[in-house]
Short mmCIF file of C-alpha atoms in Angstrom, two decimals:
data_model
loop_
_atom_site.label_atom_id
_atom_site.label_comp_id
_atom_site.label_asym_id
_atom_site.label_seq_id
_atom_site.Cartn_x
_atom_site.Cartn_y
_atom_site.Cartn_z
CA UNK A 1 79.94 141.07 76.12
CA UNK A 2 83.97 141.08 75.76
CA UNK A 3 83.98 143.58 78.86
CA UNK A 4 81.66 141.13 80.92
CA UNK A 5 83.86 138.26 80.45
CA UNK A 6 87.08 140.22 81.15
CA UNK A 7 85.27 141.05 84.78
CA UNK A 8 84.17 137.81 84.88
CA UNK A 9 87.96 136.33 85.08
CA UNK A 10 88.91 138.85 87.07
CA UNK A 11 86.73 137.52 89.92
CA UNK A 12 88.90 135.31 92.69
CA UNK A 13 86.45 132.77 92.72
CA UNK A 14 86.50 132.58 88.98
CA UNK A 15 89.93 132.96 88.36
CA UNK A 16 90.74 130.13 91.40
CA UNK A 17 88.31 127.62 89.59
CA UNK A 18 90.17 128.49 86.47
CA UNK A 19 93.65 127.64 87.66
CA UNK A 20 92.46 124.49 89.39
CA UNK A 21 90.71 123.77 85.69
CA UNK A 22 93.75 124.04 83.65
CA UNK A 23 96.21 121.86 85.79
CA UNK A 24 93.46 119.25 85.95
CA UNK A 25 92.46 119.89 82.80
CA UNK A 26 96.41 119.62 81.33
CA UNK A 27 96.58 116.12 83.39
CA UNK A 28 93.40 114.77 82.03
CA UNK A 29 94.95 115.56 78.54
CA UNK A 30 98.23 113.75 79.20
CA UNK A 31 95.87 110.79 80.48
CA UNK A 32 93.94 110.50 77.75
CA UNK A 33 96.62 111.17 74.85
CA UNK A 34 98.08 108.07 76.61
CA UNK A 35 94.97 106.08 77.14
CA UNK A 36 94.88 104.38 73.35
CA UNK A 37 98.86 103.22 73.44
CA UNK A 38 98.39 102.18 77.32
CA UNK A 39 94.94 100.41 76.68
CA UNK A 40 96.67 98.10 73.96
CA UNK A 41 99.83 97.78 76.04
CA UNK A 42 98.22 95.93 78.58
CA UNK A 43 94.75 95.23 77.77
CA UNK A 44 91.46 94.48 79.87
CA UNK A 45 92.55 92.02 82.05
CA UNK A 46 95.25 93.52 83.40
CA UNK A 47 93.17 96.54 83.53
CA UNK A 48 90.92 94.15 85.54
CA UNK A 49 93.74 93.36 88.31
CA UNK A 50 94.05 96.88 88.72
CA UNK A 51 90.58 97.85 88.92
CA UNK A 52 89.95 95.29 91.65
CA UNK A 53 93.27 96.34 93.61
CA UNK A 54 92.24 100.37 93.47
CA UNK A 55 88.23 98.62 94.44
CA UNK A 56 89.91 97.83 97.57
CA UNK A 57 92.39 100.80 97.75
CA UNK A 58 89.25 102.72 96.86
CA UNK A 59 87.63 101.63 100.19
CA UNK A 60 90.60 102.17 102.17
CA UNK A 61 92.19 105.06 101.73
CA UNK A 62 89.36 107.22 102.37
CA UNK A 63 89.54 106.30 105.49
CA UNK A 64 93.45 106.84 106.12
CA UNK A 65 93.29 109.59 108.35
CA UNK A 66 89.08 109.19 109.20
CA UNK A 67 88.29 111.90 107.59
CA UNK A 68 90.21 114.56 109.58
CA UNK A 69 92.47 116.52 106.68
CA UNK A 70 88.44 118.14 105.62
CA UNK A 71 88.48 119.74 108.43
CA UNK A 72 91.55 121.24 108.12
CA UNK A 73 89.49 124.15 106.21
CA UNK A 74 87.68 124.83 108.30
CA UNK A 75 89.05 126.57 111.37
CA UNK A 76 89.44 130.72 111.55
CA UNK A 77 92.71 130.40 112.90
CA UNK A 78 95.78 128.22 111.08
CA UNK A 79 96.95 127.03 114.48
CA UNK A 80 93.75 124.62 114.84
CA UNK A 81 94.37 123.59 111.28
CA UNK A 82 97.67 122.79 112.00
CA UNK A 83 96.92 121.19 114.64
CA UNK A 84 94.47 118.72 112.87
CA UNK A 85 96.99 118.13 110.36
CA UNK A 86 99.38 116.37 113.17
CA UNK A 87 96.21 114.59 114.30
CA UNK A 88 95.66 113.28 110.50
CA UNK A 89 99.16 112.23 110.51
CA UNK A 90 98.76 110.64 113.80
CA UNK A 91 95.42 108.40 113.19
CA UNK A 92 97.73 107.49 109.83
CA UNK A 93 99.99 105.70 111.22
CA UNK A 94 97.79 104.30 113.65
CA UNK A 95 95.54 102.98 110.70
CA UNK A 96 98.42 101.57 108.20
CA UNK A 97 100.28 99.74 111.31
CA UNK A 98 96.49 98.28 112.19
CA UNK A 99 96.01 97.03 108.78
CA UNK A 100 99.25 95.74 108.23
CA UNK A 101 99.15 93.38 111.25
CA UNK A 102 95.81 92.39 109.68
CA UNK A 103 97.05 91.50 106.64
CA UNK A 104 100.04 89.56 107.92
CA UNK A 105 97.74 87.16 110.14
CA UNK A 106 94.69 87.10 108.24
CA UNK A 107 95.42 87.63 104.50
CA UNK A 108 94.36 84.45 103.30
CA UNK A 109 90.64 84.69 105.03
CA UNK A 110 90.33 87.67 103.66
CA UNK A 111 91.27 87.02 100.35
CA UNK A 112 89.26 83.74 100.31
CA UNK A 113 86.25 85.54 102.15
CA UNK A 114 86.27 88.43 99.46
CA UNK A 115 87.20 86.42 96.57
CA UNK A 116 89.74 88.74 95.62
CA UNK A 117 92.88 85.98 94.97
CA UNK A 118 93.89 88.04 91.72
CA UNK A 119 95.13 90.52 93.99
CA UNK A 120 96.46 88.66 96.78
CA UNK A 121 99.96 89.18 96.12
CA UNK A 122 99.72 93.35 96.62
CA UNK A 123 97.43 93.29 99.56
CA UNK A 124 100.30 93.94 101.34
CA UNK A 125 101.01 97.52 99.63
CA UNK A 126 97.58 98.48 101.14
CA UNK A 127 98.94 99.94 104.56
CA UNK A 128 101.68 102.37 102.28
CA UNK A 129 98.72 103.81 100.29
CA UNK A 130 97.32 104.48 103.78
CA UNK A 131 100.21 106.42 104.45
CA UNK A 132 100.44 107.70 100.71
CA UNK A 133 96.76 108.94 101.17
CA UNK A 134 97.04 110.61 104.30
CA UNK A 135 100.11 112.66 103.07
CA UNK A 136 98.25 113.65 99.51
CA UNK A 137 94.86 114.38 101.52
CA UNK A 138 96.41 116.70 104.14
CA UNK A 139 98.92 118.51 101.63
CA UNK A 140 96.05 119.17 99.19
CA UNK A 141 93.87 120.35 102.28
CA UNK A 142 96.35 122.75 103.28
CA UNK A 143 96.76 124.22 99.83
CA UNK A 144 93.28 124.66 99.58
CA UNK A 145 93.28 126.06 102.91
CA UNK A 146 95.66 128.95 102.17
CA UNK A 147 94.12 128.94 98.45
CA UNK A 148 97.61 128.08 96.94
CA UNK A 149 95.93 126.56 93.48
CA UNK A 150 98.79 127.04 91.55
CA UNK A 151 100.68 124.36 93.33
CA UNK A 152 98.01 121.86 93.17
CA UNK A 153 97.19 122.62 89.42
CA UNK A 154 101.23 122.21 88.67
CA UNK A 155 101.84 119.15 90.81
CA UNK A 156 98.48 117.38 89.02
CA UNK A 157 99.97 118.16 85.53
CA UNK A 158 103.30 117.20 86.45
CA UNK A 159 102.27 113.78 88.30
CA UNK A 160 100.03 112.73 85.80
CA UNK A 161 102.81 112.80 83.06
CA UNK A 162 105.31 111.02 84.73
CA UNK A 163 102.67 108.28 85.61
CA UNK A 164 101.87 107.88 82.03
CA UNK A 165 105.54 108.01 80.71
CA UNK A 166 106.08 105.58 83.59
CA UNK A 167 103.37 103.06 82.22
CA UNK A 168 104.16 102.95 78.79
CA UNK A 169 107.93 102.94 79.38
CA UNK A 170 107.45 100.12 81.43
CA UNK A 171 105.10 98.37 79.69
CA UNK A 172 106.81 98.32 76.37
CA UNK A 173 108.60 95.29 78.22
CA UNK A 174 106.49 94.15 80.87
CA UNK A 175 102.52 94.49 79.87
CA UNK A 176 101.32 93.05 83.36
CA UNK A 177 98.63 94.07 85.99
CA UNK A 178 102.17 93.92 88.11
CA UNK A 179 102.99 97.27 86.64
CA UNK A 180 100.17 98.91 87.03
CA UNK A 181 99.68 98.02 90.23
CA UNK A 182 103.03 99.32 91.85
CA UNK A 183 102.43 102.72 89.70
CA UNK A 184 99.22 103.29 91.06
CA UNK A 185 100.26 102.70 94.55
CA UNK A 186 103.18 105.05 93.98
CA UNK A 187 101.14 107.90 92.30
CA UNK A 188 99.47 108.93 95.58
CA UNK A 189 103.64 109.38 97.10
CA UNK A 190 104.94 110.86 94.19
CA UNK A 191 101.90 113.37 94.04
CA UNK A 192 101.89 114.25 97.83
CA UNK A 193 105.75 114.67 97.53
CA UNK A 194 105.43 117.31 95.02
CA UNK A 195 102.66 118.95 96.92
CA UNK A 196 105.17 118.90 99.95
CA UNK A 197 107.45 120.68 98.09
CA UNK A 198 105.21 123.17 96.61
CA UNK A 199 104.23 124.09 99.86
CA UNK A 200 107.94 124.60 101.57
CA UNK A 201 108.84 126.39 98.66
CA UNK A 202 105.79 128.83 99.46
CA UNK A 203 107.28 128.65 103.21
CA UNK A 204 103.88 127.30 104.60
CA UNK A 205 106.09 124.75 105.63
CA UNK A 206 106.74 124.04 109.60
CA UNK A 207 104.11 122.63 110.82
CA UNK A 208 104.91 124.20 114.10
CA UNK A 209 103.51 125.17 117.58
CA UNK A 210 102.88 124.20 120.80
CA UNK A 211 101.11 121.00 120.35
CA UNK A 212 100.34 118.85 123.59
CA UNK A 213 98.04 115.93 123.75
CA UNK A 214 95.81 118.28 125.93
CA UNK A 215 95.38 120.36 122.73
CA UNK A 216 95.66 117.86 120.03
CA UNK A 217 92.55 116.69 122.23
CA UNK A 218 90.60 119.49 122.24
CA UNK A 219 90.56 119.47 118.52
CA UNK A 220 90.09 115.89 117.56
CA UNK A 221 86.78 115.89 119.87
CA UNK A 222 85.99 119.55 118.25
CA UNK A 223 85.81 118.09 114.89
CA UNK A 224 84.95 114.74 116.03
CA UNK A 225 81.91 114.51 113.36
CA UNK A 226 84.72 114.09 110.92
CA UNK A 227 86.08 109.91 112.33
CA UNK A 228 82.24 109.59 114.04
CA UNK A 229 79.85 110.04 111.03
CA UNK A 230 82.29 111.28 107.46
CA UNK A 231 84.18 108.79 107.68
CA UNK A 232 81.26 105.68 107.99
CA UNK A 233 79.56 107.70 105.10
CA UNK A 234 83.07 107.52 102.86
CA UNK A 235 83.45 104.37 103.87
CA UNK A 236 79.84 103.46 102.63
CA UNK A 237 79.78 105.40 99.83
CA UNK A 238 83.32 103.81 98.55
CA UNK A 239 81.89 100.68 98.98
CA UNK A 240 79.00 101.47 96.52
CA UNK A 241 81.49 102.81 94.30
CA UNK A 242 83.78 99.74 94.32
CA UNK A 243 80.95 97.32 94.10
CA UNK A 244 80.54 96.80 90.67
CA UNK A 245 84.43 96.15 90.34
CA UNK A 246 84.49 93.78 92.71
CA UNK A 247 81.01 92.09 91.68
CA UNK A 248 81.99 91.60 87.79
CA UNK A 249 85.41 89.82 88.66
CA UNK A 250 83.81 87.34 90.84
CA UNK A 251 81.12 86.72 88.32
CA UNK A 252 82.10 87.15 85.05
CA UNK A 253 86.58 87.59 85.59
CA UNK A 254 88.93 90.15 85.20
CA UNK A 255 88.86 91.00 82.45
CA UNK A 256 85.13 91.85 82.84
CA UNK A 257 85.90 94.38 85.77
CA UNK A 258 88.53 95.98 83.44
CA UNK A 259 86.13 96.88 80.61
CA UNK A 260 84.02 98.70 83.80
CA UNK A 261 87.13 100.44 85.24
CA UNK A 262 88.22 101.68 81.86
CA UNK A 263 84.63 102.84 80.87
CA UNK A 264 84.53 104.56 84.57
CA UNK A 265 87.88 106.10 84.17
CA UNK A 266 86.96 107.76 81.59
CA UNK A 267 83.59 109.14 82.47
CA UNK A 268 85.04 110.82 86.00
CA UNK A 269 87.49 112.32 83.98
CA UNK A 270 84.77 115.39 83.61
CA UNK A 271 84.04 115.34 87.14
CA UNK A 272 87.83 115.41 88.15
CA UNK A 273 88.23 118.58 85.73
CA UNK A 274 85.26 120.55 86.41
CA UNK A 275 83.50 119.31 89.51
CA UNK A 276 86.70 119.32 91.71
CA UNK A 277 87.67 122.75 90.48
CA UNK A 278 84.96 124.25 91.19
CA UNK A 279 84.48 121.96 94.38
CA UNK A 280 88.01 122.69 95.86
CA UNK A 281 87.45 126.70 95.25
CA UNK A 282 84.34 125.98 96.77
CA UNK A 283 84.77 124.90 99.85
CA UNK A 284 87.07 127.63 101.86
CA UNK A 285 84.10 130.26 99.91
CA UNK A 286 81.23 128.55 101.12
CA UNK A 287 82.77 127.90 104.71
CA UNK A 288 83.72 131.58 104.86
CA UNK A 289 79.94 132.84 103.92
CA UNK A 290 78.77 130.68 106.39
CA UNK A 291 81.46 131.48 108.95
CA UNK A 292 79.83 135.31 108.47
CA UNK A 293 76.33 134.02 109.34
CA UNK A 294 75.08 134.53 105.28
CA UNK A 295 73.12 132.12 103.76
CA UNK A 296 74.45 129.60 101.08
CA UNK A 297 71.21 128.85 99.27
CA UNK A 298 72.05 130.65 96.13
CA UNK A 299 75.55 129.80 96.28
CA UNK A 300 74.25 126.10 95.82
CA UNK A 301 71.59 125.82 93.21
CA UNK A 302 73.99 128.38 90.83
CA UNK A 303 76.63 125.50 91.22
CA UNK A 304 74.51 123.11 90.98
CA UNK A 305 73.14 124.56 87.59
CA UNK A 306 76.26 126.02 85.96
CA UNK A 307 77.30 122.02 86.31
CA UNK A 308 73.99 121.00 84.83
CA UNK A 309 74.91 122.96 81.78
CA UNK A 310 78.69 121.87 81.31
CA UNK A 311 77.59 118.21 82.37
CA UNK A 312 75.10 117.85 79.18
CA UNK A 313 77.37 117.57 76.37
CA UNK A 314 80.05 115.08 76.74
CA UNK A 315 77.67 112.65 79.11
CA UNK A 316 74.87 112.98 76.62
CA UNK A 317 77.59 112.40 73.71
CA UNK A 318 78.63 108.85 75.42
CA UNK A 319 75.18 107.76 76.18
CA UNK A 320 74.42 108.58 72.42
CA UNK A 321 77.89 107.00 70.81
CA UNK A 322 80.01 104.91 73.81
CA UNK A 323 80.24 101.97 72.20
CA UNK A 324 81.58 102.82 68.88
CA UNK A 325 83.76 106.10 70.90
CA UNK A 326 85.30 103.89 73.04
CA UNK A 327 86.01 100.74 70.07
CA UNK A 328 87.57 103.56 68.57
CA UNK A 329 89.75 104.87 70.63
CA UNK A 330 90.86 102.32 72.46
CA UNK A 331 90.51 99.06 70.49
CA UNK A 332 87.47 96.45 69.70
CA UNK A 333 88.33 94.49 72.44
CA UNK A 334 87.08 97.59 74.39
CA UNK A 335 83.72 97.89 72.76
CA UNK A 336 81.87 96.40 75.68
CA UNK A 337 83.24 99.38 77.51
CA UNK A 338 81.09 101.86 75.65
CA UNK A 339 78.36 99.66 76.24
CA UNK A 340 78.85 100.15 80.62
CA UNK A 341 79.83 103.79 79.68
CA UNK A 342 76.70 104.47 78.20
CA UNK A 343 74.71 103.43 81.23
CA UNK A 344 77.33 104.82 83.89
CA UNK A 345 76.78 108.27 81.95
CA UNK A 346 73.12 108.45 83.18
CA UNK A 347 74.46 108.11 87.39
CA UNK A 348 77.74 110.22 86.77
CA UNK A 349 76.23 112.94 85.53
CA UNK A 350 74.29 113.55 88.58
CA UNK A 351 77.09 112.58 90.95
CA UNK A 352 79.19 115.72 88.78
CA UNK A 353 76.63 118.27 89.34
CA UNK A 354 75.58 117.11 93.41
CA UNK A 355 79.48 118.23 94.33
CA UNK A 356 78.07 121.45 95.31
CA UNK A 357 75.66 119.70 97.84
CA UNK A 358 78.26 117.23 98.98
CA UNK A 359 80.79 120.06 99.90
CA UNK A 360 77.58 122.03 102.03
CA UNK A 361 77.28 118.99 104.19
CA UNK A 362 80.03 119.30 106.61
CA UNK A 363 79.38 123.39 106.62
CA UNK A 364 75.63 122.97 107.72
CA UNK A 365 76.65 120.47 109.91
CA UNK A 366 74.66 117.29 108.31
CA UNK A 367 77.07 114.36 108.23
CA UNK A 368 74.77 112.17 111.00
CA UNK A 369 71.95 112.47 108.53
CA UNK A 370 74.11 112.05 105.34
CA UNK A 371 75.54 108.78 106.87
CA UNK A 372 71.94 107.56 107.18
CA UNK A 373 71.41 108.60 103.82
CA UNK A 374 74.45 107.11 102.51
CA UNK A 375 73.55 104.05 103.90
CA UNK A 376 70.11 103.54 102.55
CA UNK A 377 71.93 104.75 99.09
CA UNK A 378 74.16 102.33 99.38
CA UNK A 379 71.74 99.64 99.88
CA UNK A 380 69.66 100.59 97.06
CA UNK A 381 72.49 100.35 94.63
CA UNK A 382 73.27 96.82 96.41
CA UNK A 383 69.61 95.77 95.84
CA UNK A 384 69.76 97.03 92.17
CA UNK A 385 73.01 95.59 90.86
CA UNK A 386 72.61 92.16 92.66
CA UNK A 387 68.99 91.61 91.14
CA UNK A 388 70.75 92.03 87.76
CA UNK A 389 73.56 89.12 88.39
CA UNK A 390 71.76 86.97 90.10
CA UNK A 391 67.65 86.92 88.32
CA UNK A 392 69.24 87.67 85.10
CA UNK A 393 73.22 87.05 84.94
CA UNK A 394 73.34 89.84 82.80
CA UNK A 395 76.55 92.27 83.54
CA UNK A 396 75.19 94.95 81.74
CA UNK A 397 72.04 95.09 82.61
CA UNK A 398 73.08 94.84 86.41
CA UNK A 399 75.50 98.13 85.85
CA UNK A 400 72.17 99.57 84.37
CA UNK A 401 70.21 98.66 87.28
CA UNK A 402 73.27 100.65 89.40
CA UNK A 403 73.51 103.28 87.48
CA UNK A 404 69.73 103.59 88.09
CA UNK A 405 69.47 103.69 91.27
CA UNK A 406 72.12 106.15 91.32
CA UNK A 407 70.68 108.32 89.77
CA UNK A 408 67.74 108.40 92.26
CA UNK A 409 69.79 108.59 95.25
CA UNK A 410 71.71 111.53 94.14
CA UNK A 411 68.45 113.57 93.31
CA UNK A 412 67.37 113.21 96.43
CA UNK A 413 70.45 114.37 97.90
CA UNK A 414 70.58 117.26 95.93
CA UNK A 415 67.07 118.63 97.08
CA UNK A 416 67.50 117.65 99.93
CA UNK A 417 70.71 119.60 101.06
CA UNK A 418 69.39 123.09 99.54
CA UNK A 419 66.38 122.31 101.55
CA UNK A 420 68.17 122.43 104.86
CA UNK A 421 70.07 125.36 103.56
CA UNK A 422 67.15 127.28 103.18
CA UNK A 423 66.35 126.55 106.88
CA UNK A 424 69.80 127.54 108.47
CA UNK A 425 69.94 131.21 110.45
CA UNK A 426 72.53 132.93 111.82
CA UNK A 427 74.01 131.19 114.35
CA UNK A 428 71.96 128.38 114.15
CA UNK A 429 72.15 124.78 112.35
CA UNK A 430 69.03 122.86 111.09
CA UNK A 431 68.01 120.00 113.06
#
């Protein structure tokens, strides 16, 4: 048994997922060894602020580059990929200058229109999270790329930490939303930045070549899927996962959407350990198998299952004890928390164990369909959560209804990608 395991961590794949593991793994730690002095620093409404600020960052920055820095895996060659990496940069700029002319002639219709005046004041840090994004998505694409995971697993650790120290620091003499509102917005620079440097220090710096707009336009339509059908489907899919946020600080206040943002936090902290890991080891493997004309069938399901397995534990331990877990480590005021978290736990286990399916999509060449399906997800979840606020003005029973109807869509999903894998032959995508 001791011999199997030894082999077993001497695989790549294994020992990649590892490394990933432990730098997320050593962030989540510093996050939550912070979490009970930061939660009763500030408290839940200026938890709310933030939660409805990141709702909207959420739904933006997805979108900074449309999608483009996934592809950057993709290519055989790394003068393609660094030529999509100029194009992300590009389309960057393009997006934060279009959104920041936006914001300077229409902020107050949009704020009034999405009834979002808690946040008004930081709207205008929305176009240098664009920016921020962009930079973080294409540096962590790259690293991926070239299967540097030590970087990313240092520069995770290390960013998470000075965040923290940053928050408390701070708000041992200014507890406002103010704080954590500039913090957040700087995280995404400060973690790029050391990503950056990571990478020149591995001298996968220059992004160089010849690089003409002929070229630059060769590849943008090549991977054109990416801006014409990912990006709608991140864009719809960040909507459903900012709804709630947004919803419970119109209806019920801040401080309401804080007490959901904490309780969510907390439960994607297993997903951001294990299910990007794995996902981000993932990726280049599964693109390579299929690049050879192999099937990825098996590849799937075994992901799919091994995160069944580590999934069960800590989500079934919060739907059995949330409310008194999170009273306790937190605070009382937080004990409506474990009362969301114990219905979120039901839909975020199955979004942590359908990464495996999500990361197959743009392989077998299924983001038209997955848009469609995104959309009608998206919708469901609309359906679900509104009938709770509106027939029964119940907030928890509306993030039930969500979590739901989560739950169902991702099922789906997750049958219905390893059925098209099945189907796929050399050379050949299913239709």
């Amino acid at each position: 048994m001791k011999n199997k395991l030894i082999r077993l961590t001497k695989k790549p794949f294994v020992r990649n997922v590892m490394i990933v593991a432990t730098g997320t793994a050593a962030a989540q730690a510093v996050t939550m060894a912070f979490a009970p002095v930061i939660t009763r620093i500030y408290g839940p409404e200026a938890f709310g602020i933030l939660g409805v600020f990141m709702a909207m960052v959420g739904i933006i920055a997805p979108l900074a580059a449309l999608t483009y820095p996934t592809a950057i895996v993709l290519p055989k060659g790394d003068s393609d990929a660094k030529g999509i990496i100029r194009i992300s940069l590009y389309v960057s700029i393009c997006i934060a200058t279009i959104t920041a002319l936006i914001l300077l002639f229409f902020n107050r219709q949009l704020v009034y229109l999405l009834k979002i005046e808690d946040i008004a004041p930081f709207l205008y840090l929305i176009p240098l999270v664009i920016l921020f994004s962009a930079f973080l998505q294409v540096a962590q694409q790259w690293l991926i790329r070239t299967k540097k995971f030590r970087v990313t697993a240092k520069a995770a650790f290390l960013n998470s930490l000075i965040l923290n120290i940053a928050k408390v620091g701070f708000g041992w003499f200014y507890p406002v939303a103010t704080v954590l509102v500039i913090l957040a917005t700087l995280g995404s620079a400060i973690h790029a930045l050391m990503l950056i440097l990571g990478i020149r220090r591995l001298n996968y710096t220059q992004i160089r070549g010849s690089f003409g707009f002929t070229k630059l336009k060769v590849l943008a339509l090549k991977y054109r899927d990416f801006p014409i059908f990912r990006a709608p489907q991140v864009f719809t899919y960040a909507i459903s996962q900012s709804l709630p946020i947004l919803l419970l600080s119109s209806f019920f206040g801040p401080a309401s959407a804080g007490l959901y943002s904490i309780s969510r936090t907390v439960l994607v902290m297993p997903i951001t350990l294990i299910g990007k890991s794995i996902g981000d080891v993932l990726y280049p493997k599964l693109t390579e198998t299929f690049n050879d004309g192999k099937g990825i069938t098996k590849m799937i399901v075994k992901a799919t299952l091994g995160l069944s397995a580590l999934g069960i534990i800590p989500f079934g331990v919060v739907i059995a004890f949330g409310p008194w877990l999170f009273s306790f480590v937190f605070g009382s005021e937080w004990l409506l928390a474990g009362e969301y978290a114990r219905w979120l736990a039901f839909w975020l286990f199955f979004m942590f164990i359908n990464r495996p399916s999500v990361i197959a999509i743009p392989i077998l060449g299924l983001q038209g369909k997955f848009l469609v399906y995104e959309v009608f997800s998206i919708l469901l979840k609309v359906i679900a959560i509104l009938f709770g606020f509106f027939f029964f003005d119940n907030d928890i029973l509306a993030v039930a209804l969500y979590s739901i109807a989560g739950v169902i869509a991702y099922l789906f999903l997750i049958f219905w990608v390893i059925k098209k894998s099945k189907s796929f032959v050399k050379g050949h995508r299913s239709l």
